[in-house]
XYZ file of C-alpha atoms in Angstrom:
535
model
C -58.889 182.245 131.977
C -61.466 182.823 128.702
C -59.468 179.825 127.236
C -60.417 177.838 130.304
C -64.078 178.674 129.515
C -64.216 177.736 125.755
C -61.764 174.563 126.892
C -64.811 172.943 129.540
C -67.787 172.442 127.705
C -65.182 171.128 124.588
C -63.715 168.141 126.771
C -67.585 167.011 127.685
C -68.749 163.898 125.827
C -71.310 161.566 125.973
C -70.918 159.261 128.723
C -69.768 161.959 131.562
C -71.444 162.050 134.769
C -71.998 166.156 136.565
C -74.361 168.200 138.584
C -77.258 169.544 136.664
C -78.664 172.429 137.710
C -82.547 172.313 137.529
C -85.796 173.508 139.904
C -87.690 170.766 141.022
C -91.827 170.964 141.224
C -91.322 173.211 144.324
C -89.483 175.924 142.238
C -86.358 175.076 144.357
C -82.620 174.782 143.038
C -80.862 171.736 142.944
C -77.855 169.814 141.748
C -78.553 166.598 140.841
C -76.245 164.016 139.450
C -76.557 163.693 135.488
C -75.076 161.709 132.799
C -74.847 163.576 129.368
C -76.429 161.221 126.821
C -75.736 163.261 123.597
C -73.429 166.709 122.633
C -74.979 169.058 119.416
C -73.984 172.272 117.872
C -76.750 174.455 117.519
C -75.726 177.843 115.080
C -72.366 177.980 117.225
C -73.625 177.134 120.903
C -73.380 173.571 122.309
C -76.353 171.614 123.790
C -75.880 168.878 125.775
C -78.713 166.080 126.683
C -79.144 164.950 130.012
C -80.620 162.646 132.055
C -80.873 162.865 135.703
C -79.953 159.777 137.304
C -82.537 157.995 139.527
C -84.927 160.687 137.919
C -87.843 159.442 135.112
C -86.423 159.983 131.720
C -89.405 161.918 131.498
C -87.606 164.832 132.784
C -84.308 164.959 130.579
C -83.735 167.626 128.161
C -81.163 169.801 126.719
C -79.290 171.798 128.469
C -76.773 174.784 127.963
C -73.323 174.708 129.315
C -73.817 177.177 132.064
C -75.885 174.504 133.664
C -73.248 172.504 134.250
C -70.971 172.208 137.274
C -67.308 171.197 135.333
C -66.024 171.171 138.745
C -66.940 167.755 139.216
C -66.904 166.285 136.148
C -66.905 162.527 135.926
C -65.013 160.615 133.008
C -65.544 157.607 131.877
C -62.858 155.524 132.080
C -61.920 153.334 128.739
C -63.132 149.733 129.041
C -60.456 147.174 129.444
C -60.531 143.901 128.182
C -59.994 141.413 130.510
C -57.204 138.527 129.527
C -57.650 134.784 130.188
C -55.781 132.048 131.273
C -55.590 131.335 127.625
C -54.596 134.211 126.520
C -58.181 134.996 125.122
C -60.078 138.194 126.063
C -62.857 138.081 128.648
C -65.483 140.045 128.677
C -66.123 143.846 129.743
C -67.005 145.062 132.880
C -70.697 145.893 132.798
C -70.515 149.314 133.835
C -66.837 150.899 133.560
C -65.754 153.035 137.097
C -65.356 156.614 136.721
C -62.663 158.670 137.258
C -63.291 162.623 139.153
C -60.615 164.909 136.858
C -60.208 168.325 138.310
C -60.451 171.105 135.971
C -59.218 174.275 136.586
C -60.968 177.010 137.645
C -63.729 178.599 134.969
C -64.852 182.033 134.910
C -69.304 180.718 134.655
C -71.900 182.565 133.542
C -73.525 184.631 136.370
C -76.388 181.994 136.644
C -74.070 179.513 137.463
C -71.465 181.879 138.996
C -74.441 182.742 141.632
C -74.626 178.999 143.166
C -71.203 179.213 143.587
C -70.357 175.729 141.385
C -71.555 173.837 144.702
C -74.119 170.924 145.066
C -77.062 171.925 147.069
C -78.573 169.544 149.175
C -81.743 167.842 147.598
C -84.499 167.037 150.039
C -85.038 162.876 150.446
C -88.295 161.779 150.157
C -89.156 158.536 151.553
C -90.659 156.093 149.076
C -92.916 153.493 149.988
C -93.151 150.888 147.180
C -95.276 147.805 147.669
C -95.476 144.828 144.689
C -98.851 145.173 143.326
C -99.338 141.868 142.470
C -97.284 139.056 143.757
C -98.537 135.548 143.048
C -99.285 132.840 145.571
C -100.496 129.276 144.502
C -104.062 128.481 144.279
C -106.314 128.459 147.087
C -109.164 126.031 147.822
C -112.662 127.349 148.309
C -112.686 128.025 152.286
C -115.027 128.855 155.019
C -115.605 131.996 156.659
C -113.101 132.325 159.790
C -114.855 133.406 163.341
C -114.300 136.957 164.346
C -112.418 137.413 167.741
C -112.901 140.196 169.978
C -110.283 143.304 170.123
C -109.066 142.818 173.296
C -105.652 141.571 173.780
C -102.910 142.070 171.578
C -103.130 141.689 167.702
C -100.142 141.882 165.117
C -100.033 143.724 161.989
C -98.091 142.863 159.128
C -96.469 145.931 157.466
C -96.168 146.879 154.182
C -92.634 146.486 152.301
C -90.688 149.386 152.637
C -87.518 150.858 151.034
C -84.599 152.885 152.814
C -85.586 156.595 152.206
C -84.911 158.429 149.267
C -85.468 159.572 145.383
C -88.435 158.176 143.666
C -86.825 155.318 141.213
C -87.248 154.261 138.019
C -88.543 150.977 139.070
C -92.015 150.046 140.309
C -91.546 146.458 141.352
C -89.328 144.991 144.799
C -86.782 142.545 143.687
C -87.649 139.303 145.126
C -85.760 139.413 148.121
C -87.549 142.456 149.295
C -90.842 140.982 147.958
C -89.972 138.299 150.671
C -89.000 139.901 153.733
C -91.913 142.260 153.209
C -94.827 139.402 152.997
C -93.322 137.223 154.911
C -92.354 138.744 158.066
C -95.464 141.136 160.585
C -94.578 143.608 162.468
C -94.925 144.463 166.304
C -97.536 143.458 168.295
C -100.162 146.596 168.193
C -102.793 146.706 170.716
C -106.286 147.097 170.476
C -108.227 149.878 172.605
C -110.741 147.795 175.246
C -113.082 144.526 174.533
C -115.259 144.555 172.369
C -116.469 146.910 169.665
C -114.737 150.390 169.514
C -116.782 153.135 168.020
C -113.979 154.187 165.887
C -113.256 151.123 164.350
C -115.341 148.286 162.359
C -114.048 144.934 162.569
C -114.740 142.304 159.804
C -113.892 138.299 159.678
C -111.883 136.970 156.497
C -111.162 133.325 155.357
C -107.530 132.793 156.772
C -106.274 130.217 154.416
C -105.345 132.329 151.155
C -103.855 135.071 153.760
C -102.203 132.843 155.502
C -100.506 131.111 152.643
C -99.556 134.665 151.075
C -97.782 136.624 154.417
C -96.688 133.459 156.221
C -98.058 132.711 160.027
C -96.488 135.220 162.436
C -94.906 132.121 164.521
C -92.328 131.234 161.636
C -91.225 134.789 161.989
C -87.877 133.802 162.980
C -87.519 131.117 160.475
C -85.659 132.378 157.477
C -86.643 129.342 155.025
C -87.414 130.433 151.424
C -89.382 126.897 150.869
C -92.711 128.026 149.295
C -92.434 131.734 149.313
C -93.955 133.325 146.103
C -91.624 134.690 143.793
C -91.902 138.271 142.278
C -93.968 139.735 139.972
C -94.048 138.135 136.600
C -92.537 140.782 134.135
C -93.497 138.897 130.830
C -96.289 140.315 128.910
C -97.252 141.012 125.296
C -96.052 144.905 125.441
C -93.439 144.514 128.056
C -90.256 146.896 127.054
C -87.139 144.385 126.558
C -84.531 146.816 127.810
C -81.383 145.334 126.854
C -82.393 146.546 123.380
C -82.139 150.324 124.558
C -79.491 151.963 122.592
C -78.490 155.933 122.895
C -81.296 156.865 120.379
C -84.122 155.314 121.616
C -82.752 156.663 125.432
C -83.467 160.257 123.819
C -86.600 161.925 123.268
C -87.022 162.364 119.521
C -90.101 164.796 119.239
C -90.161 168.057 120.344
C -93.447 168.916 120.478
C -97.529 167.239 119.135
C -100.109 169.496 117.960
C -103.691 167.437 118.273
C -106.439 169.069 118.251
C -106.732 172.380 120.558
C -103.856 170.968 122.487
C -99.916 170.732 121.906
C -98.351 167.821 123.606
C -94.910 167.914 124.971
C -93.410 164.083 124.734
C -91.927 162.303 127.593
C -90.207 159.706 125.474
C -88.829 158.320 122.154
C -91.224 157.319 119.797
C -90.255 155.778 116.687
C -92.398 157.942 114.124
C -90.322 158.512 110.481
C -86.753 160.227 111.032
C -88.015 163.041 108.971
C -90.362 164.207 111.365
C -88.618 163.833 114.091
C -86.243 167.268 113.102
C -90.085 169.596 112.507
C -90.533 171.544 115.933
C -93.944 170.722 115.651
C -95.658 167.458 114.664
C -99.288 168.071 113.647
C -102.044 164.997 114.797
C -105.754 164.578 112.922
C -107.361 164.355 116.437
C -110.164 161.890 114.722
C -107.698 159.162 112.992
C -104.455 160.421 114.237
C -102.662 160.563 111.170
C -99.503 162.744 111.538
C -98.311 165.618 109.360
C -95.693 167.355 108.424
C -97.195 170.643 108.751
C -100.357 172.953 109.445
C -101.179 173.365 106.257
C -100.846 169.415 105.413
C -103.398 169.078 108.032
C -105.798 171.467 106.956
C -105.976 169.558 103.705
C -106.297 166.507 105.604
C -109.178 167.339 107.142
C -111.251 168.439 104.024
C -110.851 165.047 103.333
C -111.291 162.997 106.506
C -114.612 162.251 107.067
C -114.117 160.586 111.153
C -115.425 162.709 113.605
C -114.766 159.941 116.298
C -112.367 157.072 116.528
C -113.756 154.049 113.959
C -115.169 151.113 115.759
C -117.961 150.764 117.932
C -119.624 153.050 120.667
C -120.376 150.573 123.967
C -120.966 153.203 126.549
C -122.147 156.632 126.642
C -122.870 158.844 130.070
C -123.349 162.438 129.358
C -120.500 163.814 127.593
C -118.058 160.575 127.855
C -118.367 157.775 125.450
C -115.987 154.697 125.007
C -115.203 152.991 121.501
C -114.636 149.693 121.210
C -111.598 149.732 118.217
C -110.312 146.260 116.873
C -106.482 146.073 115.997
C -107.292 143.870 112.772
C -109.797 146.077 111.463
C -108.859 148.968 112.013
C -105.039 148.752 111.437
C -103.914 151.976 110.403
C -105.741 153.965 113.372
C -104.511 151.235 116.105
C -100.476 151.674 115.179
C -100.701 155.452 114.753
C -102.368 155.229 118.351
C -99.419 152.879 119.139
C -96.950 155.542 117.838
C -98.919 158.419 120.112
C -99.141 156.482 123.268
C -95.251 155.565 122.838
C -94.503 159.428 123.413
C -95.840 159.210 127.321
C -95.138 155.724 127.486
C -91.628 153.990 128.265
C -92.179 150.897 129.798
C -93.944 149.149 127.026
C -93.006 148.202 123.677
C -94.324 149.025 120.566
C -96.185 146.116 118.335
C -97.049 147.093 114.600
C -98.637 143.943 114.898
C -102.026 144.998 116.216
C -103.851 142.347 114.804
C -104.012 140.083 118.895
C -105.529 143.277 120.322
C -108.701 145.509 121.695
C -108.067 149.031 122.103
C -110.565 150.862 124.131
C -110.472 154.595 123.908
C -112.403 157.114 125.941
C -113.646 160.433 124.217
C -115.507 163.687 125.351
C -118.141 164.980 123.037
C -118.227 168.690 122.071
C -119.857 170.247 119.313
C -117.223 169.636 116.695
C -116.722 166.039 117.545
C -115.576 162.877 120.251
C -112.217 164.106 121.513
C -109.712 161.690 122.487
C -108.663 161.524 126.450
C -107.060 158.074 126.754
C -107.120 154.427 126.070
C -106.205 150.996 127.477
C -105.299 148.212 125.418
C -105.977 144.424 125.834
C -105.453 141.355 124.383
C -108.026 139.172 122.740
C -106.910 136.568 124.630
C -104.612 136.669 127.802
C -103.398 133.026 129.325
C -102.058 135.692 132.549
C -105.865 136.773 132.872
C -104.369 140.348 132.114
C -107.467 142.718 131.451
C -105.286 145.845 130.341
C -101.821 145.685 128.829
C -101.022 149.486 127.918
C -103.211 152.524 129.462
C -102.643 156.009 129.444
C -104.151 159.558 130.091
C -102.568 162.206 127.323
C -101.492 164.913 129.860
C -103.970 167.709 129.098
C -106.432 165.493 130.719
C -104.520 163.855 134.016
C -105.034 164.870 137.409
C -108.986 165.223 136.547
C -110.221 161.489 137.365
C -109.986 160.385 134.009
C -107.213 157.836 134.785
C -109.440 155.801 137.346
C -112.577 156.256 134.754
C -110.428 154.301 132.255
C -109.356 151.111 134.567
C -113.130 151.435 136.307
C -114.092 150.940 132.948
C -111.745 147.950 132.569
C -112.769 145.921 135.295
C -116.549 147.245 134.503
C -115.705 144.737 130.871
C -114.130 141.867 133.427
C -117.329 141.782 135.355
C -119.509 141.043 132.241
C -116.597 138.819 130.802
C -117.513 136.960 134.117
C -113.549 137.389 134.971
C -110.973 138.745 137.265
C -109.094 140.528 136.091
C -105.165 141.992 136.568
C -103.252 144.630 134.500
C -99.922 143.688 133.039
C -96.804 144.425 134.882
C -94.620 145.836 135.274
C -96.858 149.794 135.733
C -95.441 153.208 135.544
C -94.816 155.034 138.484
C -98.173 157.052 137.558
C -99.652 153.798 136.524
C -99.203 152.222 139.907
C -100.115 154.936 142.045
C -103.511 155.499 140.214
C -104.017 151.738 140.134
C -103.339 151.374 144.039
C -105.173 154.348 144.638
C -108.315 152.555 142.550
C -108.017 149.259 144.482
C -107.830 150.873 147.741
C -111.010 152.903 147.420
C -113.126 149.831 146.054
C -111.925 147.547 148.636
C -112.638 149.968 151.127
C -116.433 150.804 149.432
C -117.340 146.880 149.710
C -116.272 146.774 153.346
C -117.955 150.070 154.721
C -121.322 148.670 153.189
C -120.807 145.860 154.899
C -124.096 145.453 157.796
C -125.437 142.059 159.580
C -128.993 142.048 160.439
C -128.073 140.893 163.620
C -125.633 142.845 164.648
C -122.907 140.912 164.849
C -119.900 141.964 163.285
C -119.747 141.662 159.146
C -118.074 138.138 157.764
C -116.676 138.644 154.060
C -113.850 136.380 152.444
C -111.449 137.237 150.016
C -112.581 135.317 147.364
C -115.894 137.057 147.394
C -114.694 140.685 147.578
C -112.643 139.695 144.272
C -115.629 138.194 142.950
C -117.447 141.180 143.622
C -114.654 143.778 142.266
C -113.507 141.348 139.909
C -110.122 142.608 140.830
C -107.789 139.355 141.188
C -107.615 137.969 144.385
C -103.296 138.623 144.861
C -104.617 142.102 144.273
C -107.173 142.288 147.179
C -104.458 140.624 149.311
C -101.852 143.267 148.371
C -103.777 146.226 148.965
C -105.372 145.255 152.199
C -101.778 144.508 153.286
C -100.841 148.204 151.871
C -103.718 149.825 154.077
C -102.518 147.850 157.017
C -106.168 146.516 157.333
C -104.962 143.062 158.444
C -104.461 141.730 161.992
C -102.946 138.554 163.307
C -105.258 137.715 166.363
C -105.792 133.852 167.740
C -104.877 131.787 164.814
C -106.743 134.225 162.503
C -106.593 137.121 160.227
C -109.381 140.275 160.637
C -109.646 143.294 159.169
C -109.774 146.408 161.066
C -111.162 149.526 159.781
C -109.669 152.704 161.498
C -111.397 155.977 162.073
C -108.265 157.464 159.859
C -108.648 155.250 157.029
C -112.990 155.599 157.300
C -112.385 159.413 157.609
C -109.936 159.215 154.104
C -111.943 156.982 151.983
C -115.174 159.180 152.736
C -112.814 162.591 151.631
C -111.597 161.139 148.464
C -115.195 159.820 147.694
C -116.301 163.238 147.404
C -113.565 164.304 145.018
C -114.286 161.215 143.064
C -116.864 162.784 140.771
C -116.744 160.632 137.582
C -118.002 156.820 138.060
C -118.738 154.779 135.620
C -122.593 153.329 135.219
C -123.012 149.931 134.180
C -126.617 150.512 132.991
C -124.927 152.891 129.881
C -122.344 149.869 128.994
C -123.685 148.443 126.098
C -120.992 144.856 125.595
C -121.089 141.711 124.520
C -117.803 139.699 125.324
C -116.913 137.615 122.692
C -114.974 134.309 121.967
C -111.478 135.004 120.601
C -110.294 131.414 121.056
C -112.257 130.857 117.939
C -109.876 131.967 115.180
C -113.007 133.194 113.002
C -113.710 136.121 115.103
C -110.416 137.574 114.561
């Protein structure tokens, strides 16, 4: 039986598919399914990467064999070519079928011994993913529709759902789905009484963009594609081309990022010079982000560097936070090694030494020995998709404190002087989209709770205005209000109706929403990129 042992772990390669054991964010134990991306040898003990499928490649690592359930080890089969009539080979199947190979018995380690080789169940949790943006043609300037009474019976599109499950990679619907959800309302749902109900605040909107986005509930049983917006546009200036992924760049290649008084554990690969990539620590100058080798490289460094914040110019400053304005063409060397930083949290985007078309915008807090880097967001000088962000991030030592929503506040602070609307480029991380949608709701809701008629009557707002007030793009505004479930079908028209739940949330996260932005400490002046001379 101990040549059974030291015979498992020897027949894995890369390419086999197993249960993982790991503890999720609730401390529990689970199984999932893994694939093992890469095999090393480390001073007589193998390692094996892995990454969890329909998990974030944020989460893989190395793993030992105990870990491992050989039980149900999955092989990949060899690819066969296929032959043609002419006796030419065809092309391989895209993703070869694998075969289950028992293996006998193994005397495990007692960690694995203990969970008896078996799968445990791992909780579902249902995932509710809506398109953030989907485009629908241009709509005319329109009048304000007349608000109906909420008696009756109104109907209620839903939001686009997907079966229950694991979180996934991807945070766009395919088309079809994009369809089926904005095209098609659900159930009637019926209103409480005539007239106004306590509970609820009722507001008219112009119909036509609405209607043109979700369809009119009485072609609900039509199933005609004719003028139906497409998906999302994934095209962008940083948008990750994927077929390009190869087994190294699928593998984290830093262990860990000393800057400053923090150390930084990466999510992804980052293409900084092989030679650093085998140091268990990189070290970061905080100021200009210049990476070196080691701690006592740095210390020399900073005898030397003279930045105490990030070059470029200061255009806002509220207590301890302060934004700098950095321009990729003049300040080259700072922008890529930013590039090369952000790429370690970053996955979906690609990475441009070219940094010359870009604006990078990068909030700092202020402390006694300096301005401290929290995040950025990128943009380009010019955008023809009316993109106002194309990267953004929040380094990790500073998420889950209302930085995230300070940054793209910030953003659409810059559209509103630009005189813009503005949109950020797709497609968004799973963290990216929730704190976006999380943003859009909470503004759309502000402008419609400070809504009040002199006369009583109930509010009239249109979507073009509340986008012209936010400056968030108009597909946006639609999007959102059909994520919140705000809008009702009711005579011919769409309204907005404001629950007591959805008052009684906004005002809660309000008060947790500390840091704002004030547009009296922005100091900008947009300029005119589509004159070559300012670049």
């Amino acid at each position: 039986m101990a040549a059974s042992v030291q015979a498992g772990p020897a027949e894995i390669v890369e390419g086999c598919r197993l249960p993982v054991l790991r503890k999720n964010q609730d401390n529990e134990v689970e199984w999932p399914l893994a694939e093992i991306l890469s095999v090393k040898d480390l001073t007589g003990k193998k390692l094996f990467y892995v990454h969890y499928i329909d998990f974030n490649k944020r989460l893989d690592e190395w793993v030992t064999h105990d870990r491992l359930d050989l039980k149900k080890i999955q092989f990949p089969k060899k690819e066969a070519k296929t032959p043609t009539k002419n006796g030419l080979s065809g092309s391989r199947p895209n993703s070869p079928e694998r075969e289950v190979r028992k293996i006998p018995e193994l005397i495990l380690p007692p960690t694995a011994a203990s969970a008896g080789g078996k799968s445990l169940p791992v909780p579902k949790r249902k995932v509710e993913v809506v398109s953030p943006a989907t485009p629908v043609p241009p709509v005319p300037e329109t009048t304000q529709a007349s608000v109906f009474p909420q008696n009756g019976a109104a109907r209620r599109p839903s939001a686009p759902t997907v079966p229950p499950g694991r979180k996934r990679k991807s945070n766009c619907l395919s088309a079809d789905e994009v369809r089926d959800g904005e095209r098609r309302l659900a159930a009637a749902v019926p209103f409480t009484g005539p007239g106004f109900v306590t509970s609820d605040k009722t507001f008219g909107v112009d119909a036509a963009p609405i209607s043109e986005f979700l369809g009119s509930p009485e072609e609900d049983s039509q199933d005609s594609s004719d003028g139906i917006p497409s998906a999302p546009r994934m095209t962008g200036s940083l948008v990750s081309d994927r077929s390009h992924d190869d087994i190294i760049t699928r593998m984290k290649n830093i262990e860990c990022i000393e800057l400053g008084r923090h150390r930084l554990k990466p999510w992804y690969f980052s293409p900084y010079p092989q030679e650093l990539t085998v140091l268990p620590v990189l070290y970061l100058c905080e100021f200009c982000l210049k990476y070196l080798k080691s701690l006592k490289c740095l210390q020399r460094h900073l005898t030397k560097c003279n930045l105490r914040h990030p070059p470029g110019n200061e255009i806002y400053r509220k207590g301890t936070i302060s934004f700098f304005e950095i321009d990729g063409r003049k300040n080259k060397s700072y922008s890529q090694n930013l590039c090369l930083l952000a790429k370690c949290f970053l996955d979906h985007k690609t990475l441009y030494y070219d940094t010359d078309p870009f604006l990078f915008y990068i909030m700092t807090e202020y402390d006694s020995k300096g301005f401290h880097i929290v995040g950025y967001f990128s943009k380009e000088k010019e955008s023809t998709e009316d993109y106002n962000v194309a990267c953004i991030l929040t380094l990790p030592p500073y998420q889950r404190r209302g930085y995230g929503k300070l940054l793209i506040e910030f953003s659409y602070e810059l559209s509103k002087v630009e005189g813009k609307t503005g949109t950020p480029e797709k497609p968004l991380s799973d963290l990216g989209l929730l704190s976006y949608r999380s943003y859009w709701s909470q503004t759309i809701l502000e402008i419609l709770m400070e809504l009040k008629t002199e006369t009583g009557e109930r509010p009239q707002i249109t979507i073009n205005e509340i986008s012209e007030i936010t400056s968030i793009k108009k597909e946006d505004v639609i999007s959102t209000l059909q994520y919140l479930n705000l809008i009702n079908y009711y005579k011919g028209q769409y309204i907005l109706t404001l629950s007591e739940d959805i008052v009684e949330g906004h005002e809660r996260a309000m008060l947790k929403r500390i840091l704002r932005i004030d547009s009296k400490c922005l100091h900008f002046t947009p300029k005119d990129w589509s004159k070559r001379g300012k670049w």
